[in-house]
């Protein structure tokens, strides 16, 4: 499995898990479908979106698991732009405090893995 394929699979898995955990968040469901569609047409686009809208600004906060810093960045991005990646950031703003430590840990793990794969994939592509 290529790094690009692994990245896209991991990201879709995260979004699908968010859909199950937060079924009331229709934007997450729409974003999941958008990511799945983009993966078929242009899988590199998804990696580029993640790098531009999550990794570049948030990777330090993700690696440090610094929710305060991460939420500050997410709130600024939510207020100023929209794409599939931004809709996932809404979860941190709306639901982080109430989701429970197991779900929080799962999300941190997904994001950490996505950042690591994005770093490696960036050097390949």
mmCIF file with all atom_site columns, N, CA and C in Angstrom, residues 1-40:
data_model
loop_
_atom_site.group_PDB
_atom_site.id
_atom_site.type_symbol
_atom_site.label_atom_id
_atom_site.label_alt_id
_atom_site.label_comp_id
_atom_site.label_asym_id
_atom_site.label_entity_id
_atom_site.label_seq_id
_atom_site.pdbx_PDB_ins_code
_atom_site.Cartn_x
_atom_site.Cartn_y
_atom_site.Cartn_z
_atom_site.occupancy
_atom_site.B_iso_or_equiv
_atom_site.pdbx_formal_charge
_atom_site.auth_seq_id
_atom_site.auth_comp_id
_atom_site.auth_asym_id
_atom_site.auth_atom_id
_atom_site.pdbx_PDB_model_num
ATOM 1   N N  . UNK A 1 1  ? 0.850   -1.175 0.000  1.00 0.00 ? 1  UNK A N  1
ATOM 2   C CA . UNK A 1 1  ? 0.000   0.000  0.000  1.00 0.00 ? 1  UNK A CA 1
ATOM 3   C C  . UNK A 1 1  ? 0.897   1.240  0.000  1.00 0.00 ? 1  UNK A C  1
ATOM 4   N N  . UNK A 1 2  ? 0.624   2.145  -0.905 1.00 0.00 ? 2  UNK A N  1
ATOM 5   C CA . UNK A 1 2  ? 1.418   3.373  -0.978 1.00 0.00 ? 2  UNK A CA 1
ATOM 6   C C  . UNK A 1 2  ? 1.093   4.287  0.203  1.00 0.00 ? 2  UNK A C  1
ATOM 7   N N  . UNK A 1 3  ? 1.977   5.219  0.466  1.00 0.00 ? 3  UNK A N  1
ATOM 8   C CA . UNK A 1 3  ? 1.720   6.188  1.532  1.00 0.00 ? 3  UNK A CA 1
ATOM 9   C C  . UNK A 1 3  ? 0.468   7.000  1.244  1.00 0.00 ? 3  UNK A C  1
ATOM 10  N N  . UNK A 1 4  ? 0.260   7.371  -0.008 1.00 0.00 ? 4  UNK A N  1
ATOM 11  C CA . UNK A 1 4  ? -0.923  8.145  -0.379 1.00 0.00 ? 4  UNK A CA 1
ATOM 12  C C  . UNK A 1 4  ? -2.191  7.344  -0.116 1.00 0.00 ? 4  UNK A C  1
ATOM 13  N N  . UNK A 1 5  ? -2.176  6.090  -0.477 1.00 0.00 ? 5  UNK A N  1
ATOM 14  C CA . UNK A 1 5  ? -3.324  5.219  -0.229 1.00 0.00 ? 5  UNK A CA 1
ATOM 15  C C  . UNK A 1 5  ? -3.548  5.025  1.271  1.00 0.00 ? 5  UNK A C  1
ATOM 16  N N  . UNK A 1 6  ? -2.474  4.819  2.016  1.00 0.00 ? 6  UNK A N  1
ATOM 17  C CA . UNK A 1 6  ? -2.581  4.662  3.470  1.00 0.00 ? 6  UNK A CA 1
ATOM 18  C C  . UNK A 1 6  ? -3.138  5.925  4.110  1.00 0.00 ? 6  UNK A C  1
ATOM 19  N N  . UNK A 1 7  ? -2.665  7.075  3.647  1.00 0.00 ? 7  UNK A N  1
ATOM 20  C CA . UNK A 1 7  ? -3.158  8.341  4.181  1.00 0.00 ? 7  UNK A CA 1
ATOM 21  C C  . UNK A 1 7  ? -4.658  8.477  3.942  1.00 0.00 ? 7  UNK A C  1
ATOM 22  N N  . UNK A 1 8  ? -5.081  8.259  2.703  1.00 0.00 ? 8  UNK A N  1
ATOM 23  C CA . UNK A 1 8  ? -6.492  8.415  2.367  1.00 0.00 ? 8  UNK A CA 1
ATOM 24  C C  . UNK A 1 8  ? -7.375  7.431  3.121  1.00 0.00 ? 8  UNK A C  1
ATOM 25  N N  . UNK A 1 9  ? -6.916  6.208  3.257  1.00 0.00 ? 9  UNK A N  1
ATOM 26  C CA . UNK A 1 9  ? -7.673  5.209  4.016  1.00 0.00 ? 9  UNK A CA 1
ATOM 27  C C  . UNK A 1 9  ? -7.817  5.638  5.469  1.00 0.00 ? 9  UNK A C  1
ATOM 28  N N  . UNK A 1 10 ? -6.728  6.100  6.052  1.00 0.00 ? 10 UNK A N  1
ATOM 29  C CA . UNK A 1 10 ? -6.754  6.539  7.451  1.00 0.00 ? 10 UNK A CA 1
ATOM 30  C C  . UNK A 1 10 ? -7.698  7.730  7.632  1.00 0.00 ? 10 UNK A C  1
ATOM 31  N N  . UNK A 1 11 ? -7.661  8.677  6.707  1.00 0.00 ? 11 UNK A N  1
ATOM 32  C CA . UNK A 1 11 ? -8.517  9.855  6.814  1.00 0.00 ? 11 UNK A CA 1
ATOM 33  C C  . UNK A 1 11 ? -9.988  9.476  6.666  1.00 0.00 ? 11 UNK A C  1
ATOM 34  N N  . UNK A 1 12 ? -10.299 8.609  5.722  1.00 0.00 ? 12 UNK A N  1
ATOM 35  C CA . UNK A 1 12 ? -11.683 8.148  5.565  1.00 0.00 ? 12 UNK A CA 1
ATOM 36  C C  . UNK A 1 12 ? -12.131 7.421  6.826  1.00 0.00 ? 12 UNK A C  1
ATOM 37  N N  . UNK A 1 13 ? -11.271 6.590  7.398  1.00 0.00 ? 13 UNK A N  1
ATOM 38  C CA . UNK A 1 13 ? -11.617 5.890  8.640  1.00 0.00 ? 13 UNK A CA 1
ATOM 39  C C  . UNK A 1 13 ? -11.927 6.872  9.762  1.00 0.00 ? 13 UNK A C  1
ATOM 40  N N  . UNK A 1 14 ? -11.125 7.926  9.886  1.00 0.00 ? 14 UNK A N  1
ATOM 41  C CA . UNK A 1 14 ? -11.387 8.947  10.903 1.00 0.00 ? 14 UNK A CA 1
ATOM 42  C C  . UNK A 1 14 ? -12.750 9.585  10.675 1.00 0.00 ? 14 UNK A C  1
ATOM 43  N N  . UNK A 1 15 ? -13.019 10.009 9.455  1.00 0.00 ? 15 UNK A N  1
ATOM 44  C CA . UNK A 1 15 ? -14.290 10.669 9.171  1.00 0.00 ? 15 UNK A CA 1
ATOM 45  C C  . UNK A 1 15 ? -15.471 9.723  9.383  1.00 0.00 ? 15 UNK A C  1
ATOM 46  N N  . UNK A 1 16 ? -15.325 8.463  9.018  1.00 0.00 ? 16 UNK A N  1
ATOM 47  C CA . UNK A 1 16 ? -16.407 7.506  9.248  1.00 0.00 ? 16 UNK A CA 1
ATOM 48  C C  . UNK A 1 16 ? -16.649 7.304  10.740 1.00 0.00 ? 16 UNK A C  1
ATOM 49  N N  . UNK A 1 17 ? -15.585 7.267  11.510 1.00 0.00 ? 17 UNK A N  1
ATOM 50  C CA . UNK A 1 17 ? -15.738 7.146  12.958 1.00 0.00 ? 17 UNK A CA 1
ATOM 51  C C  . UNK A 1 17 ? -16.426 8.388  13.536 1.00 0.00 ? 17 UNK A C  1
ATOM 52  N N  . UNK A 1 18 ? -16.067 9.559  13.029 1.00 0.00 ? 18 UNK A N  1
ATOM 53  C CA . UNK A 1 18 ? -16.735 10.783 13.474 1.00 0.00 ? 18 UNK A CA 1
ATOM 54  C C  . UNK A 1 18 ? -18.219 10.760 13.115 1.00 0.00 ? 18 UNK A C  1
ATOM 55  N N  . UNK A 1 19 ? -18.556 10.213 11.948 1.00 0.00 ? 19 UNK A N  1
ATOM 56  C CA . UNK A 1 19 ? -19.966 10.098 11.534 1.00 0.00 ? 19 UNK A CA 1
ATOM 57  C C  . UNK A 1 19 ? -20.756 9.226  12.506 1.00 0.00 ? 19 UNK A C  1
ATOM 58  N N  . UNK A 1 20 ? -20.155 8.133  12.936 1.00 0.00 ? 20 UNK A N  1
ATOM 59  C CA . UNK A 1 20 ? -20.822 7.230  13.870 1.00 0.00 ? 20 UNK A CA 1
ATOM 60  C C  . UNK A 1 20 ? -20.952 7.886  15.241 1.00 0.00 ? 20 UNK A C  1
ATOM 61  N N  . UNK A 1 21 ? -19.906 8.550  15.671 1.00 0.00 ? 21 UNK A N  1
ATOM 62  C CA . UNK A 1 21 ? -19.896 9.172  16.994 1.00 0.00 ? 21 UNK A CA 1
ATOM 63  C C  . UNK A 1 21 ? -20.798 10.395 17.065 1.00 0.00 ? 21 UNK A C  1
ATOM 64  N N  . UNK A 1 22 ? -20.867 11.154 15.975 1.00 0.00 ? 22 UNK A N  1
ATOM 65  C CA . UNK A 1 22 ? -21.650 12.395 15.937 1.00 0.00 ? 22 UNK A CA 1
ATOM 66  C C  . UNK A 1 22 ? -22.621 12.374 14.759 1.00 0.00 ? 22 UNK A C  1
ATOM 67  N N  . UNK A 1 23 ? -23.634 11.493 14.804 1.00 0.00 ? 23 UNK A N  1
ATOM 68  C CA . UNK A 1 23 ? -24.552 11.379 13.663 1.00 0.00 ? 23 UNK A CA 1
ATOM 69  C C  . UNK A 1 23 ? -25.349 12.651 13.397 1.00 0.00 ? 23 UNK A C  1
ATOM 70  N N  . UNK A 1 24 ? -25.459 13.507 14.378 1.00 0.00 ? 24 UNK A N  1
ATOM 71  C CA . UNK A 1 24 ? -26.200 14.767 14.200 1.00 0.00 ? 24 UNK A CA 1
ATOM 72  C C  . UNK A 1 24 ? -25.417 15.795 13.382 1.00 0.00 ? 24 UNK A C  1
ATOM 73  N N  . UNK A 1 25 ? -24.132 15.577 13.194 1.00 0.00 ? 25 UNK A N  1
ATOM 74  C CA . UNK A 1 25 ? -23.289 16.511 12.446 1.00 0.00 ? 25 UNK A CA 1
ATOM 75  C C  . UNK A 1 25 ? -23.330 16.170 10.954 1.00 0.00 ? 25 UNK A C  1
ATOM 76  N N  . UNK A 1 26 ? -24.269 16.749 10.262 1.00 0.00 ? 26 UNK A N  1
ATOM 77  C CA . UNK A 1 26 ? -24.467 16.465 8.832  1.00 0.00 ? 26 UNK A CA 1
ATOM 78  C C  . UNK A 1 26 ? -23.263 16.907 7.994  1.00 0.00 ? 26 UNK A C  1
ATOM 79  N N  . UNK A 1 27 ? -22.575 17.966 8.415  1.00 0.00 ? 27 UNK A N  1
ATOM 80  C CA . UNK A 1 27 ? -21.394 18.427 7.677  1.00 0.00 ? 27 UNK A CA 1
ATOM 81  C C  . UNK A 1 27 ? -20.305 17.357 7.638  1.00 0.00 ? 27 UNK A C  1
ATOM 82  N N  . UNK A 1 28 ? -20.192 16.589 8.711  1.00 0.00 ? 28 UNK A N  1
ATOM 83  C CA . UNK A 1 28 ? -19.192 15.524 8.749  1.00 0.00 ? 28 UNK A CA 1
ATOM 84  C C  . UNK A 1 28 ? -19.561 14.433 7.748  1.00 0.00 ? 28 UNK A C  1
ATOM 85  N N  . UNK A 1 29 ? -20.833 14.088 7.693  1.00 0.00 ? 29 UNK A N  1
ATOM 86  C CA . UNK A 1 29 ? -21.276 13.071 6.726  1.00 0.00 ? 29 UNK A CA 1
ATOM 87  C C  . UNK A 1 29 ? -21.027 13.547 5.295  1.00 0.00 ? 29 UNK A C  1
ATOM 88  N N  . UNK A 1 30 ? -21.362 14.801 5.011  1.00 0.00 ? 30 UNK A N  1
ATOM 89  C CA . UNK A 1 30 ? -21.128 15.339 3.668  1.00 0.00 ? 30 UNK A CA 1
ATOM 90  C C  . UNK A 1 30 ? -19.633 15.383 3.354  1.00 0.00 ? 30 UNK A C  1
ATOM 91  N N  . UNK A 1 31 ? -18.831 15.768 4.338  1.00 0.00 ? 31 UNK A N  1
ATOM 92  C CA . UNK A 1 31 ? -17.379 15.810 4.136  1.00 0.00 ? 31 UNK A CA 1
ATOM 93  C C  . UNK A 1 31 ? -16.826 14.411 3.870  1.00 0.00 ? 31 UNK A C  1
ATOM 94  N N  . UNK A 1 32 ? -17.354 13.425 4.577  1.00 0.00 ? 32 UNK A N  1
ATOM 95  C CA . UNK A 1 32 ? -16.915 12.046 4.369  1.00 0.00 ? 32 UNK A CA 1
ATOM 96  C C  . UNK A 1 32 ? -17.177 11.616 2.932  1.00 0.00 ? 32 UNK A C  1
ATOM 97  N N  . UNK A 1 33 ? -18.364 11.912 2.447  1.00 0.00 ? 33 UNK A N  1
ATOM 98  C CA . UNK A 1 33 ? -18.702 11.562 1.062  1.00 0.00 ? 33 UNK A CA 1
ATOM 99  C C  . UNK A 1 33 ? -17.819 12.329 0.080  1.00 0.00 ? 33 UNK A C  1
ATOM 100 N N  . UNK A 1 34 ? -17.549 13.600 0.385  1.00 0.00 ? 34 UNK A N  1
ATOM 101 C CA . UNK A 1 34 ? -16.671 14.396 -0.471 1.00 0.00 ? 34 UNK A CA 1
ATOM 102 C C  . UNK A 1 34 ? -15.261 13.840 -0.531 1.00 0.00 ? 34 UNK A C  1
ATOM 103 N N  . UNK A 1 35 ? -14.754 13.415 0.610  1.00 0.00 ? 35 UNK A N  1
ATOM 104 C CA . UNK A 1 35 ? -13.406 12.846 0.668  1.00 0.00 ? 35 UNK A CA 1
ATOM 105 C C  . UNK A 1 35 ? -13.353 11.523 -0.093 1.00 0.00 ? 35 UNK A C  1
ATOM 106 N N  . UNK A 1 36 ? -14.385 10.703 0.076  1.00 0.00 ? 36 UNK A N  1
ATOM 107 C CA . UNK A 1 36 ? -14.419 9.430  -0.657 1.00 0.00 ? 36 UNK A CA 1
ATOM 108 C C  . UNK A 1 36 ? -14.439 9.672  -2.165 1.00 0.00 ? 36 UNK A C  1
ATOM 109 N N  . UNK A 1 37 ? -15.232 10.647 -2.593 1.00 0.00 ? 37 UNK A N  1
ATOM 110 C CA . UNK A 1 37 ? -15.290 10.970 -4.019 1.00 0.00 ? 37 UNK A CA 1
ATOM 111 C C  . UNK A 1 37 ? -13.976 11.516 -4.534 1.00 0.00 ? 37 UNK A C  1
ATOM 112 N N  . UNK A 1 38 ? -13.374 12.415 -3.774 1.00 0.00 ? 38 UNK A N  1
ATOM 113 C CA . UNK A 1 38 ? -12.090 13.000 -4.177 1.00 0.00 ? 38 UNK A CA 1
ATOM 114 C C  . UNK A 1 38 ? -10.998 11.940 -4.214 1.00 0.00 ? 38 UNK A C  1
ATOM 115 N N  . UNK A 1 39 ? -11.086 10.985 -3.314 1.00 0.00 ? 39 UNK A N  1
ATOM 116 C CA . UNK A 1 39 ? -10.086 9.909  -3.281 1.00 0.00 ? 39 UNK A CA 1
ATOM 117 C C  . UNK A 1 39 ? -10.088 9.131  -4.597 1.00 0.00 ? 39 UNK A C  1
ATOM 118 N N  . UNK A 1 40 ? -11.270 8.948  -5.171 1.00 0.00 ? 40 UNK A N  1
ATOM 119 C CA . UNK A 1 40 ? -11.371 8.214  -6.439 1.00 0.00 ? 40 UNK A CA 1
ATOM 120 C C  . UNK A 1 40 ? -10.856 9.042  -7.610 1.00 0.00 ? 40 UNK A C  1
#
